[in-house]
XYZ file of N, CA and C in Angstrom:
795
model
N 9.725 5.274 -9.129
C 9.917 3.853 -8.865
C 10.162 3.634 -7.381
N 9.788 2.468 -6.912
C 10.043 2.070 -5.533
C 11.310 1.219 -5.515
N 12.189 1.488 -4.560
C 13.423 0.721 -4.444
C 13.527 0.171 -3.022
N 14.558 -0.637 -2.798
C 14.744 -1.221 -1.466
C 15.832 -0.513 -0.673
N 16.189 0.731 -1.063
C 17.092 1.469 -0.182
C 16.313 2.183 0.923
N 14.975 2.306 0.737
C 14.060 2.785 1.769
C 14.518 4.107 2.403
N 14.647 5.115 1.559
C 14.935 6.454 2.055
C 13.775 6.922 2.925
N 14.018 7.809 3.890
C 12.925 8.310 4.717
C 11.777 8.857 3.886
N 10.563 8.454 4.253
C 9.371 8.877 3.529
C 8.934 7.940 2.436
N 9.734 6.936 2.129
C 9.380 6.016 1.052
C 8.658 4.783 1.595
N 7.787 4.170 0.788
C 7.120 2.942 1.241
C 8.134 1.822 1.416
N 7.990 1.073 2.506
C 8.972 0.026 2.806
C 8.336 -1.317 3.128
N 7.050 -1.307 3.409
C 6.395 -2.558 3.837
C 4.905 -2.443 3.553
N 4.256 -3.571 3.408
C 2.808 -3.617 3.315
C 2.333 -4.952 3.844
N 1.181 -4.924 4.496
C 0.587 -6.179 4.926
C -0.926 -6.095 4.800
N -1.501 -7.245 4.663
C -2.942 -7.376 4.463
C -3.589 -7.858 5.742
N -4.626 -7.144 6.187
C -5.463 -7.619 7.267
C -6.661 -8.334 6.667
N -6.775 -9.635 6.914
C -7.800 -10.454 6.267
C -8.610 -11.225 7.302
N -9.911 -11.372 7.093
C -10.729 -12.141 8.040
C -10.446 -13.637 7.983
N -9.968 -14.116 6.829
C -9.672 -15.534 6.647
C -8.265 -15.626 6.047
N -7.280 -15.889 6.895
C -5.890 -15.879 6.458
C -5.626 -16.944 5.408
N -6.129 -18.127 5.601
C -5.871 -19.204 4.646
C -6.466 -18.880 3.272
N -7.670 -18.335 3.257
C -8.304 -17.993 1.984
C -7.533 -16.878 1.278
N -7.081 -15.883 2.040
C -6.305 -14.790 1.452
C -4.982 -15.298 0.895
N -4.325 -16.181 1.636
C -3.061 -16.737 1.167
C -3.262 -17.495 -0.138
N -4.332 -18.275 -0.224
C -4.598 -19.037 -1.443
C -4.890 -18.117 -2.618
N -5.625 -17.037 -2.377
C -5.978 -16.106 -3.451
C -4.736 -15.429 -4.029
N -3.911 -14.852 -3.183
C -2.768 -14.085 -3.692
C -1.666 -14.980 -4.263
N -1.522 -16.179 -3.755
C -0.558 -17.086 -4.374
C -1.009 -17.442 -5.794
N -2.319 -17.601 -5.978
C -2.837 -17.929 -7.307
C -2.771 -16.743 -8.258
N -3.068 -15.543 -7.756
C -3.158 -14.367 -8.624
C -1.793 -13.780 -8.948
N -0.906 -13.691 -7.955
C 0.363 -12.984 -8.137
C 1.586 -13.894 -8.133
N 1.358 -15.202 -8.057
C 2.484 -16.124 -8.107
C 3.339 -16.117 -6.855
N 2.728 -15.756 -5.728
C 3.466 -15.704 -4.469
C 3.502 -17.076 -3.795
N 4.453 -17.243 -2.908
C 4.493 -18.372 -1.988
C 4.161 -17.833 -0.605
N 3.442 -18.618 0.181
C 3.052 -18.176 1.518
C 3.795 -18.975 2.568
N 4.375 -18.265 3.523
C 5.099 -18.875 4.627
C 4.382 -18.523 5.923
N 3.703 -19.510 6.513
C 2.946 -19.279 7.735
C 3.889 -19.084 8.919
N 3.531 -18.124 9.776
C 4.290 -17.880 11.000
C 3.430 -18.114 12.231
N 2.285 -18.737 12.016
C 1.392 -19.047 13.120
C -0.016 -19.255 12.623
N -0.690 -20.267 13.121
C -2.039 -20.578 12.703
C -2.967 -20.595 13.908
N -4.175 -20.061 13.686
C -5.165 -20.019 14.746
C -4.918 -18.861 15.694
N -5.995 -18.312 16.235
C -5.883 -17.219 17.187
C -5.648 -15.879 16.520
N -5.474 -14.855 17.342
C -5.352 -13.497 16.839
C -4.016 -13.235 16.151
N -3.001 -14.045 16.423
C -1.678 -13.817 15.849
C -1.457 -14.604 14.570
N -2.507 -15.177 14.012
C -2.371 -15.955 12.785
C -1.885 -15.066 11.647
N -0.908 -15.551 10.883
C -0.409 -14.781 9.753
C 0.904 -15.326 9.251
N 1.524 -14.568 8.353
C 2.780 -15.015 7.777
C 3.299 -14.051 6.741
N 4.165 -14.552 5.871
C 4.828 -13.739 4.854
C 4.544 -14.284 3.461
N 4.425 -13.375 2.518
C 4.382 -13.739 1.115
C 5.775 -13.564 0.513
N 6.170 -14.510 -0.303
C 7.452 -14.430 -0.995
C 7.263 -14.601 -2.502
N 8.160 -13.986 -3.237
C 8.237 -14.163 -4.684
C 9.705 -14.434 -5.011
N 9.964 -15.558 -5.649
C 11.339 -15.964 -5.948
C 12.192 -15.994 -4.684
N 11.586 -16.395 -3.569
C 12.298 -16.519 -2.314
C 12.436 -15.238 -1.526
N 12.019 -14.100 -2.081
C 12.171 -12.804 -1.421
C 10.831 -12.329 -0.869
N 10.847 -11.741 0.324
C 9.621 -11.268 0.963
C 9.048 -10.089 0.191
N 7.756 -10.168 -0.134
C 7.085 -9.085 -0.859
C 5.962 -8.443 -0.061
N 5.464 -9.105 0.984
C 4.347 -8.560 1.766
C 4.091 -9.454 2.968
N 3.287 -8.937 3.897
C 2.871 -9.701 5.054
C 1.368 -9.940 5.037
N 0.923 -10.857 5.856
C -0.495 -11.199 5.966
C -0.813 -11.480 7.421
N -1.918 -10.925 7.913
C -2.305 -11.161 9.287
C -3.811 -11.240 9.444
N -4.232 -11.801 10.557
C -5.643 -11.929 10.881
C -6.215 -10.556 11.220
N -7.337 -10.211 10.596
C -8.022 -8.959 10.893
C -8.780 -9.127 12.207
N -8.338 -8.386 13.232
C -8.933 -8.553 14.561
C -9.599 -7.287 15.079
N -9.335 -6.146 14.480
C -9.899 -4.887 14.968
C -11.395 -4.829 14.680
N -12.184 -4.607 15.705
C -13.636 -4.586 15.548
C -14.060 -3.469 14.597
N -14.848 -3.823 13.606
C -15.358 -2.850 12.653
C -14.411 -2.493 11.532
N -13.187 -3.025 11.554
C -12.214 -2.703 10.504
C -12.538 -3.471 9.228
N -12.251 -2.836 8.097
C -12.472 -3.504 6.820
C -11.205 -4.234 6.389
N -11.326 -5.348 5.667
C -10.144 -5.981 5.097
C -9.442 -4.995 4.157
N -8.139 -4.825 4.312
C -7.419 -3.826 3.517
C -5.919 -4.051 3.625
N -5.211 -3.521 2.637
C -3.763 -3.468 2.672
C -3.317 -2.226 3.446
N -2.339 -2.391 4.320
C -1.750 -1.288 5.070
C -0.372 -0.997 4.488
N -0.129 0.284 4.149
C 1.158 0.705 3.627
C 1.977 1.329 4.755
N 3.246 0.932 4.862
C 4.172 1.464 5.861
C 5.233 2.316 5.167
N 5.595 3.427 5.818
C 6.603 4.323 5.288
C 7.784 4.402 6.252
N 8.989 4.448 5.698
C 10.194 4.525 6.507
C 10.308 5.881 7.202
N 10.607 5.849 8.492
C 10.905 7.069 9.246
C 12.153 6.816 10.088
N 12.799 7.891 10.483
C 13.986 7.756 11.335
C 13.642 7.736 12.810
N 12.433 8.230 13.154
C 12.041 8.304 14.563
C 10.519 8.179 14.646
N 10.045 6.999 14.977
C 8.595 6.761 15.020
C 7.918 7.586 16.108
N 8.598 7.841 17.197
C 7.993 8.624 18.276
C 7.813 10.077 17.863
N 8.816 10.643 17.204
C 8.699 12.019 16.723
C 7.617 12.123 15.655
N 7.532 11.124 14.793
C 6.492 11.122 13.766
C 5.115 11.073 14.407
N 4.980 10.300 15.457
C 3.697 10.196 16.160
C 3.259 11.547 16.713
N 4.176 12.275 17.299
C 3.835 13.600 17.813
C 3.466 14.547 16.679
N 4.155 14.408 15.536
C 3.841 15.248 14.380
C 2.455 14.932 13.828
N 2.089 13.649 13.837
C 0.753 13.255 13.389
C -0.303 13.900 14.271
N -0.132 13.827 15.571
C -1.097 14.437 16.490
C -1.188 15.951 16.261
N -0.051 16.590 16.107
C -0.038 18.043 15.926
C -0.714 18.469 14.632
N -0.677 17.596 13.626
C -1.246 17.916 12.325
C -2.710 17.500 12.192
N -3.308 16.997 13.274
C -4.720 16.645 13.244
C -5.018 15.202 12.926
N -3.978 14.352 12.847
C -4.195 12.935 12.616
C -4.501 12.199 13.914
N -4.778 10.912 13.783
C -5.111 10.063 14.926
C -4.097 8.936 15.033
N -3.652 8.657 16.245
C -2.739 7.544 16.478
C -3.569 6.308 16.785
N -3.551 5.351 15.894
C -4.327 4.125 16.068
C -3.542 3.084 16.864
N -2.248 3.001 16.619
C -1.365 2.098 17.368
C -0.147 2.909 17.775
N 0.061 3.046 19.088
C 1.214 3.790 19.591
C 2.520 3.113 19.161
N 3.605 3.889 19.048
C 4.892 3.281 18.677
C 5.246 2.115 19.581
N 5.698 1.038 18.955
C 6.099 -0.131 19.736
C 7.173 -0.893 18.982
N 8.039 -1.543 19.751
C 9.124 -2.325 19.174
C 8.626 -3.713 18.798
N 9.089 -4.185 17.675
C 8.858 -5.563 17.265
C 10.203 -6.277 17.339
N 10.532 -6.733 18.514
C 11.830 -7.343 18.797
C 12.935 -6.430 18.272
N 13.955 -7.022 17.657
C 15.053 -6.210 17.122
C 14.781 -5.748 15.692
N 13.633 -6.159 15.120
C 13.360 -5.861 13.711
C 13.177 -4.373 13.460
N 12.471 -3.681 14.375
C 12.218 -2.268 14.170
C 11.098 -1.778 15.068
N 10.692 -0.553 14.858
C 9.671 0.099 15.676
C 8.573 0.610 14.743
N 7.317 0.336 15.073
C 6.217 0.693 14.184
C 5.148 1.485 14.923
N 4.323 2.173 14.127
C 3.132 2.840 14.643
C 2.138 2.945 13.500
N 0.856 3.030 13.836
C -0.192 3.141 12.826
C -1.073 4.351 13.121
N -1.531 5.000 12.046
C -2.267 6.244 12.187
C -3.458 6.300 11.235
N -4.263 7.339 11.430
C -5.246 7.787 10.442
C -4.968 9.250 10.154
N -5.086 9.647 8.888
C -4.940 11.058 8.553
C -6.201 11.811 9.007
N -6.248 13.130 8.899
C -7.386 13.875 9.447
C -8.751 13.485 8.902
N -8.795 12.872 7.713
C -10.075 12.445 7.146
C -10.320 10.946 7.305
N -9.397 10.260 7.968
C -9.618 8.846 8.260
C -8.830 7.857 7.430
N -7.993 8.332 6.499
C -7.174 7.416 5.712
C -6.096 6.783 6.573
N -5.988 5.461 6.543
C -5.083 4.742 7.442
C -3.743 4.460 6.779
N -2.664 4.611 7.559
C -1.318 4.324 7.086
C -0.452 4.001 8.298
N 0.799 3.629 8.046
C 1.685 3.223 9.138
C 3.106 3.662 8.834
N 3.942 3.642 9.868
C 5.357 3.960 9.687
C 6.211 2.866 10.305
N 7.439 2.800 9.818
C 8.388 1.789 10.260
C 9.745 2.453 10.480
N 10.248 2.344 11.695
C 11.600 2.786 12.024
C 12.465 1.534 12.025
N 13.303 1.364 11.023
C 13.967 0.065 10.858
C 15.002 -0.228 11.931
N 15.044 -1.506 12.292
C 16.108 -2.048 13.108
C 16.901 -2.990 12.223
N 16.826 -4.283 12.520
C 17.504 -5.252 11.660
C 16.736 -5.510 10.375
N 15.429 -5.199 10.363
C 14.590 -5.427 9.184
C 14.280 -4.086 8.534
N 14.715 -3.910 7.289
C 14.499 -2.640 6.593
C 13.158 -2.587 5.878
N 12.642 -3.758 5.462
C 11.374 -3.773 4.737
C 11.291 -4.963 3.809
N 10.415 -4.867 2.809
C 10.268 -5.948 1.840
C 11.564 -6.114 1.046
N 11.717 -7.272 0.442
C 12.983 -7.600 -0.216
C 12.922 -7.527 -1.733
N 11.725 -7.389 -2.288
C 11.574 -7.316 -3.743
C 10.521 -6.276 -4.072
N 10.855 -5.335 -4.950
C 9.920 -4.303 -5.400
C 10.139 -4.034 -6.887
N 9.126 -3.437 -7.497
C 9.202 -2.981 -8.888
C 9.592 -4.077 -9.870
N 9.245 -5.300 -9.526
C 9.397 -6.463 -10.399
C 8.061 -7.182 -10.465
N 7.825 -8.001 -11.502
C 6.557 -8.729 -11.557
C 6.258 -9.474 -10.259
N 5.023 -9.284 -9.761
C 4.632 -9.928 -8.519
C 5.065 -9.178 -7.275
N 5.368 -7.884 -7.406
C 5.772 -7.114 -6.234
C 5.224 -5.692 -6.311
N 5.369 -4.954 -5.218
C 4.873 -3.588 -5.137
C 5.643 -2.678 -6.082
N 4.905 -1.879 -6.866
C 5.575 -0.960 -7.782
C 5.079 0.473 -7.665
N 4.018 0.714 -6.893
C 3.427 2.050 -6.781
C 2.417 1.998 -5.649
N 2.111 3.168 -5.063
C 1.029 3.269 -4.084
C 0.157 4.445 -4.450
N -1.087 4.422 -4.009
C -2.013 5.479 -4.408
C -2.983 5.790 -3.274
N -3.186 7.088 -3.045
C -4.159 7.560 -2.075
C -5.370 8.106 -2.813
N -6.534 7.580 -2.513
C -7.798 8.105 -3.024
C -8.427 8.938 -1.917
N -8.670 10.217 -2.182
C -9.165 11.127 -1.153
C -10.057 12.184 -1.767
N -10.911 12.763 -0.951
C -11.747 13.868 -1.420
C -11.143 15.224 -1.072
N -9.895 15.223 -0.578
C -9.232 16.483 -0.230
C -7.740 16.366 -0.528
N -7.372 16.561 -1.787
C -5.967 16.440 -2.181
C -5.125 17.519 -1.510
N -5.635 18.751 -1.465
C -4.875 19.838 -0.853
C -4.572 19.534 0.612
N -5.562 19.032 1.340
C -5.348 18.677 2.738
C -4.376 17.522 2.892
N -4.457 16.551 1.976
C -3.544 15.408 2.025
C -2.115 15.860 1.781
N -1.921 16.764 0.841
C -0.571 17.273 0.569
C 0.015 17.958 1.800
N -0.800 18.760 2.451
C -0.323 19.478 3.625
C 0.019 18.510 4.759
N -0.860 17.536 4.995
C -0.652 16.604 6.096
C 0.540 15.690 5.835
N 0.505 14.944 4.729
C 1.571 13.978 4.473
C 2.896 14.648 4.142
N 2.824 15.803 3.470
C 4.058 16.526 3.198
C 4.758 16.944 4.477
N 3.973 17.379 5.469
C 4.550 17.775 6.748
C 5.030 16.606 7.571
N 4.290 15.491 7.524
C 4.642 14.320 8.342
C 5.816 13.540 7.752
N 5.783 13.327 6.447
C 6.746 12.422 5.813
C 7.729 13.124 4.887
N 7.641 14.452 4.797
C 8.615 15.184 3.998
C 8.495 14.958 2.508
N 7.275 14.751 2.031
C 7.092 14.547 0.594
C 7.012 15.873 -0.144
N 7.359 15.841 -1.414
C 7.029 16.943 -2.306
C 6.148 16.382 -3.421
N 5.380 17.258 -4.024
C 4.365 16.836 -4.982
C 4.531 17.568 -6.308
N 4.220 16.878 -7.379
C 4.153 17.495 -8.701
C 2.862 17.026 -9.362
N 2.138 17.952 -9.964
C 0.824 17.650 -10.529
C 0.896 17.413 -12.031
N 0.094 16.463 -12.473
C -0.033 16.192 -13.900
C -1.501 16.011 -14.221
N -1.893 16.391 -15.436
C -3.285 16.265 -15.838
C -3.563 14.849 -16.321
N -4.654 14.277 -15.853
C -5.052 12.948 -16.304
C -5.612 13.028 -17.716
N -5.416 11.981 -18.522
C -5.930 11.986 -19.893
C -7.448 12.111 -19.928
N -7.947 12.729 -20.990
C -9.390 12.803 -21.202
C -10.118 13.708 -20.238
N -9.422 14.698 -19.670
C -10.085 15.602 -18.745
C -10.464 14.963 -17.438
N -9.700 13.953 -17.015
C -10.026 13.228 -15.788
C -9.582 13.902 -14.517
N -9.051 15.117 -14.628
C -8.627 15.841 -13.439
C -7.118 15.819 -13.262
N -6.683 16.156 -12.066
C -5.253 16.272 -11.754
C -4.806 15.105 -10.887
N -3.622 14.619 -11.187
C -3.021 13.539 -10.405
C -1.746 14.092 -9.785
N -1.599 13.946 -8.473
C -0.447 14.498 -7.759
C 0.562 13.390 -7.481
N 1.753 13.540 -8.017
C 2.813 12.553 -7.880
C 3.635 12.831 -6.632
N 4.065 11.767 -5.946
C 4.767 11.865 -4.666
C 6.227 11.475 -4.831
N 7.129 12.331 -4.325
C 8.557 12.030 -4.310
C 9.100 12.313 -2.915
N 9.917 11.410 -2.344
C 10.515 11.698 -1.034
C 11.421 12.919 -1.099
N 11.492 13.624 0.001
C 12.305 14.832 0.083
C 13.768 14.520 -0.234
N 14.364 15.356 -1.083
C 15.781 15.234 -1.393
C 16.123 14.228 -2.466
N 15.116 13.563 -3.030
C 15.376 12.577 -4.075
C 14.896 13.095 -5.430
N 15.499 12.627 -6.532
C 15.092 13.084 -7.862
C 13.727 12.544 -8.256
N 13.126 13.129 -9.295
C 11.766 12.758 -9.693
C 11.643 11.306 -10.118
N 12.728 10.702 -10.615
C 12.628 9.289 -10.996
C 12.398 8.387 -9.796
N 12.511 8.937 -8.579
C 12.239 8.165 -7.382
C 10.823 8.395 -6.847
N 9.962 9.047 -7.623
C 8.577 9.174 -7.181
C 7.981 7.781 -7.005
N 7.199 7.617 -5.954
C 6.760 6.269 -5.582
C 5.241 6.112 -5.514
N 4.497 7.187 -5.760
C 3.051 7.061 -5.640
C 2.334 8.307 -6.096
N 1.024 8.291 -5.913
C 0.219 9.424 -6.339
C -1.007 9.609 -5.471
N -1.605 10.785 -5.609
C -2.829 11.132 -4.893
C -3.872 11.523 -5.926
N -5.030 10.910 -5.860
C -6.108 11.212 -6.800
C -7.327 11.679 -6.010
N -7.994 12.713 -6.527
C -9.165 13.255 -5.839
C -10.431 12.609 -6.376
N -11.256 12.132 -5.450
C -12.548 11.555 -5.778
C -13.595 12.185 -4.867
N -14.826 12.336 -5.340
C -15.867 12.836 -4.439
C -16.105 11.831 -3.313
N -16.537 12.342 -2.170
C -16.712 11.476 -1.003
C -17.633 10.298 -1.297
N -18.668 10.535 -2.123
C -19.614 9.459 -2.417
C -18.992 8.353 -3.267
N -17.829 8.653 -3.885
C -17.147 7.627 -4.678
C -16.183 6.799 -3.831
N -15.948 7.212 -2.600
C -15.016 6.498 -1.726
C -15.745 5.390 -0.961
N -16.486 4.607 -1.694
C -17.320 3.576 -1.085
C -16.489 2.459 -0.456
N -15.272 2.274 -0.937
C -14.448 1.187 -0.431
C -14.166 1.335 1.059
N -14.128 2.592 1.538
C -13.837 2.836 2.952
C -14.931 3.680 3.593
N -16.145 3.495 3.140
C -17.303 4.193 3.721
C -17.129 5.703 3.719
N -16.601 6.232 2.614
C -16.456 7.668 2.455
C -15.151 8.242 2.960
N -14.302 7.421 3.582
C -13.004 7.894 4.056
C -11.936 7.684 2.974
N -10.859 8.473 2.999
C -9.740 8.215 2.085
C -9.136 6.835 2.343
N -8.452 6.313 1.346
C -7.778 5.029 1.546
C -6.583 4.910 0.601
N -5.570 4.209 1.085
C -4.389 3.853 0.297
C -4.577 2.460 -0.291
N -4.107 2.270 -1.504
C -4.029 0.898 -2.000
C -2.727 0.675 -2.769
N -2.255 -0.586 -2.770
C -1.006 -0.918 -3.447
C -1.240 -1.224 -4.922
N -0.204 -0.976 -5.706
C -0.203 -1.333 -7.128
C 0.875 -2.394 -7.318
N 0.464 -3.567 -7.778
C 1.397 -4.668 -7.996
C 1.712 -4.804 -9.479
N 2.986 -4.877 -9.775
C 3.417 -5.061 -11.162
C 3.161 -6.501 -11.598
N 2.655 -6.667 -12.811
C 2.404 -7.993 -13.369
C 2.945 -8.046 -14.790
N 3.148 -9.248 -15.288
C 3.654 -9.416 -16.642
C 2.551 -9.301 -17.684
N 1.305 -9.589 -17.291
C 0.168 -9.547 -18.205
C -1.065 -9.152 -17.401
N -1.534 -7.932 -17.601
C -2.657 -7.420 -16.809
C -3.924 -8.231 -17.038
N -4.230 -8.541 -18.304
C -5.465 -9.263 -18.604
C -5.449 -10.660 -18.001
N -4.302 -11.315 -18.056
C -4.198 -12.647 -17.457
C -4.350 -12.567 -15.944
N -3.781 -11.525 -15.335
C -3.924 -11.354 -13.884
C -5.378 -11.133 -13.506
N -6.105 -10.350 -14.303
C -7.525 -10.105 -14.034
C -8.326 -11.399 -14.132
N -8.006 -12.219 -15.090
C -8.695 -13.504 -15.196
C -8.450 -14.364 -13.964
N -7.224 -14.341 -13.456
C -6.922 -15.104 -12.240
C -7.674 -14.538 -11.041
N -7.819 -13.201 -10.990
C -8.610 -12.593 -9.914
C -10.019 -13.156 -9.928
N -10.648 -13.140 -11.088
C -12.039 -13.619 -11.212
C -12.145 -15.114 -10.955
N -11.209 -15.876 -11.452
C -11.250 -17.335 -11.297
C -11.104 -17.754 -9.833
N -10.497 -16.891 -9.028
C -10.230 -17.243 -7.631
C -11.112 -16.499 -6.645
N -12.250 -15.997 -7.130
C -13.254 -15.432 -6.236
C -13.177 -13.939 -6.013
N -12.248 -13.251 -6.698
C -12.167 -11.804 -6.601
C -13.055 -11.141 -7.639
N -12.977 -9.816 -7.701
C -13.774 -9.061 -8.670
C -12.967 -7.870 -9.162
N -13.492 -7.195 -10.175
C -12.777 -6.092 -10.805
C -13.649 -4.848 -10.753
N -13.107 -3.769 -10.174
C -13.832 -2.504 -10.104
C -13.670 -1.672 -11.370
N -12.491 -1.748 -11.980
C -12.209 -0.948 -13.162
C -11.166 -1.644 -14.021
N -11.384 -1.633 -15.335
C -10.410 -2.176 -16.262
C -10.687 -3.624 -16.615
N -9.684 -4.240 -17.296
C -8.384 -3.671 -17.645
C -8.514 -2.544 -18.680
N -7.651 -1.538 -18.545
C -7.641 -0.445 -19.494
C -6.236 0.119 -19.594
N -5.981 0.763 -20.737
C -4.672 1.353 -20.971
C -4.649 2.789 -20.469
N -3.600 3.144 -19.747
C -3.376 4.513 -19.276
C -2.133 5.034 -19.980
N -2.304 6.095 -20.729
C -1.218 6.632 -21.536
C -0.005 6.970 -20.679
N 1.150 6.439 -21.090
C 2.385 6.706 -20.378
C 2.557 5.921 -19.095
N 1.564 5.133 -18.743
C 1.617 4.353 -17.502
C 1.651 2.865 -17.795
N 0.652 2.385 -18.520
C 0.585 0.974 -18.852
C -0.854 0.483 -18.825
N -1.020 -0.803 -18.740
C -2.344 -1.420 -18.700
C -2.623 -1.851 -17.265
N -3.782 -1.428 -16.753
C -4.045 -1.640 -15.333
C -5.501 -2.011 -15.073
N -5.727 -2.522 -13.875
C -7.074 -2.836 -13.414
C -7.119 -2.683 -11.902
N -8.236 -2.156 -11.408
C -8.471 -2.047 -9.968
C -9.293 -3.256 -9.545
N -8.774 -4.028 -8.601
C -9.373 -5.315 -8.249
C -9.730 -5.379 -6.766
N -10.604 -6.325 -6.452
C -10.946 -6.648 -5.071
C -10.688 -8.130 -4.853
N -10.100 -8.464 -3.711
C -9.958 -9.874 -3.384
C -11.285 -10.396 -2.830
N -11.398 -11.665 -2.498
C -12.699 -12.202 -2.061
C -13.276 -11.552 -0.809
N -12.445 -10.904 0.008
C -12.965 -10.206 1.191
C -13.111 -8.703 0.954
N -12.939 -8.280 -0.316
C -13.119 -6.884 -0.763
C -11.973 -5.950 -0.390
N -10.798 -6.469 -0.106
C -9.607 -5.624 -0.003
C -9.192 -5.223 -1.416
N -8.906 -3.935 -1.613
C -8.632 -3.425 -2.954
C -7.135 -3.363 -3.246
N -6.805 -3.573 -4.502
C -5.430 -3.477 -4.989
C -5.487 -3.270 -6.495
N -4.358 -2.898 -7.070
C -4.268 -2.639 -8.505
C -3.212 -3.552 -9.100
N -3.482 -4.064 -10.297
C -2.453 -4.784 -11.055
C -2.089 -3.935 -12.267
N -0.806 -3.861 -12.561
C -0.304 -2.979 -13.610
C 0.770 -3.668 -14.424
N 0.591 -3.645 -15.725
C 1.641 -3.999 -16.666
C 2.191 -2.679 -17.196
N 3.382 -2.263 -16.752
C 3.883 -0.941 -17.143
C 4.103 -0.835 -18.651
N 3.967 0.397 -19.156
C 4.248 0.625 -20.564
C 5.734 0.427 -20.823
N 6.067 0.146 -22.055
C 7.462 -0.165 -22.406
C 8.341 1.067 -22.337
N 7.768 2.247 -22.598
C 8.575 3.472 -22.647
C 8.953 3.931 -21.247
């Protein structure tokens, strides 16, 4: 489960880079029941915050990087963004955005793993991260799709101090690697790594990618809202034993995310 104590190595923030901020805000408010709070309109700094029940659940910003695809960016808590940056370089990753302060809120940096999967880190100041998780309409899990699980384990385990435990997917679907922050019990696992052939990683032109899993009260109803508001569905809805009912979705600009109604057990 994801919590808001934000232990080192755990996901703490996510934001969407979208080509059309207003359209993205309208889509996610309709699909996930969010409220959008604009922090600036027009220009490269256009964006704002999504809230659920008054609590911040995600950020939204204008996609300005040339050639970048619309996507959700996952941020992980670190104690020292500069040290993490050096570790990323040493491990074969790429620094996309050098560490920088965002006023008194905290210090951030963005990277790509050795195969091109993009992620970010957050060294908290006054802002620790999102305010609501693991509730309907909020982040409840994260997932890395990659064609090199062994390499991902080595890279992210070294950078973020994760440990991994493997489980077999139902129906002979392969192995799923569960992620737990270092020093925390297994009930604090917050995500997973799934191996896909490179040709199946079409969402990021063959590169690995992270996507968020949002908890919902009714997966099928959420999927209908996705379709009604201009999105599409890549997979599902379908039941996953021991997990719940889920669907992999795309918003109107093709940013991917998952909706999940967890199983009762």
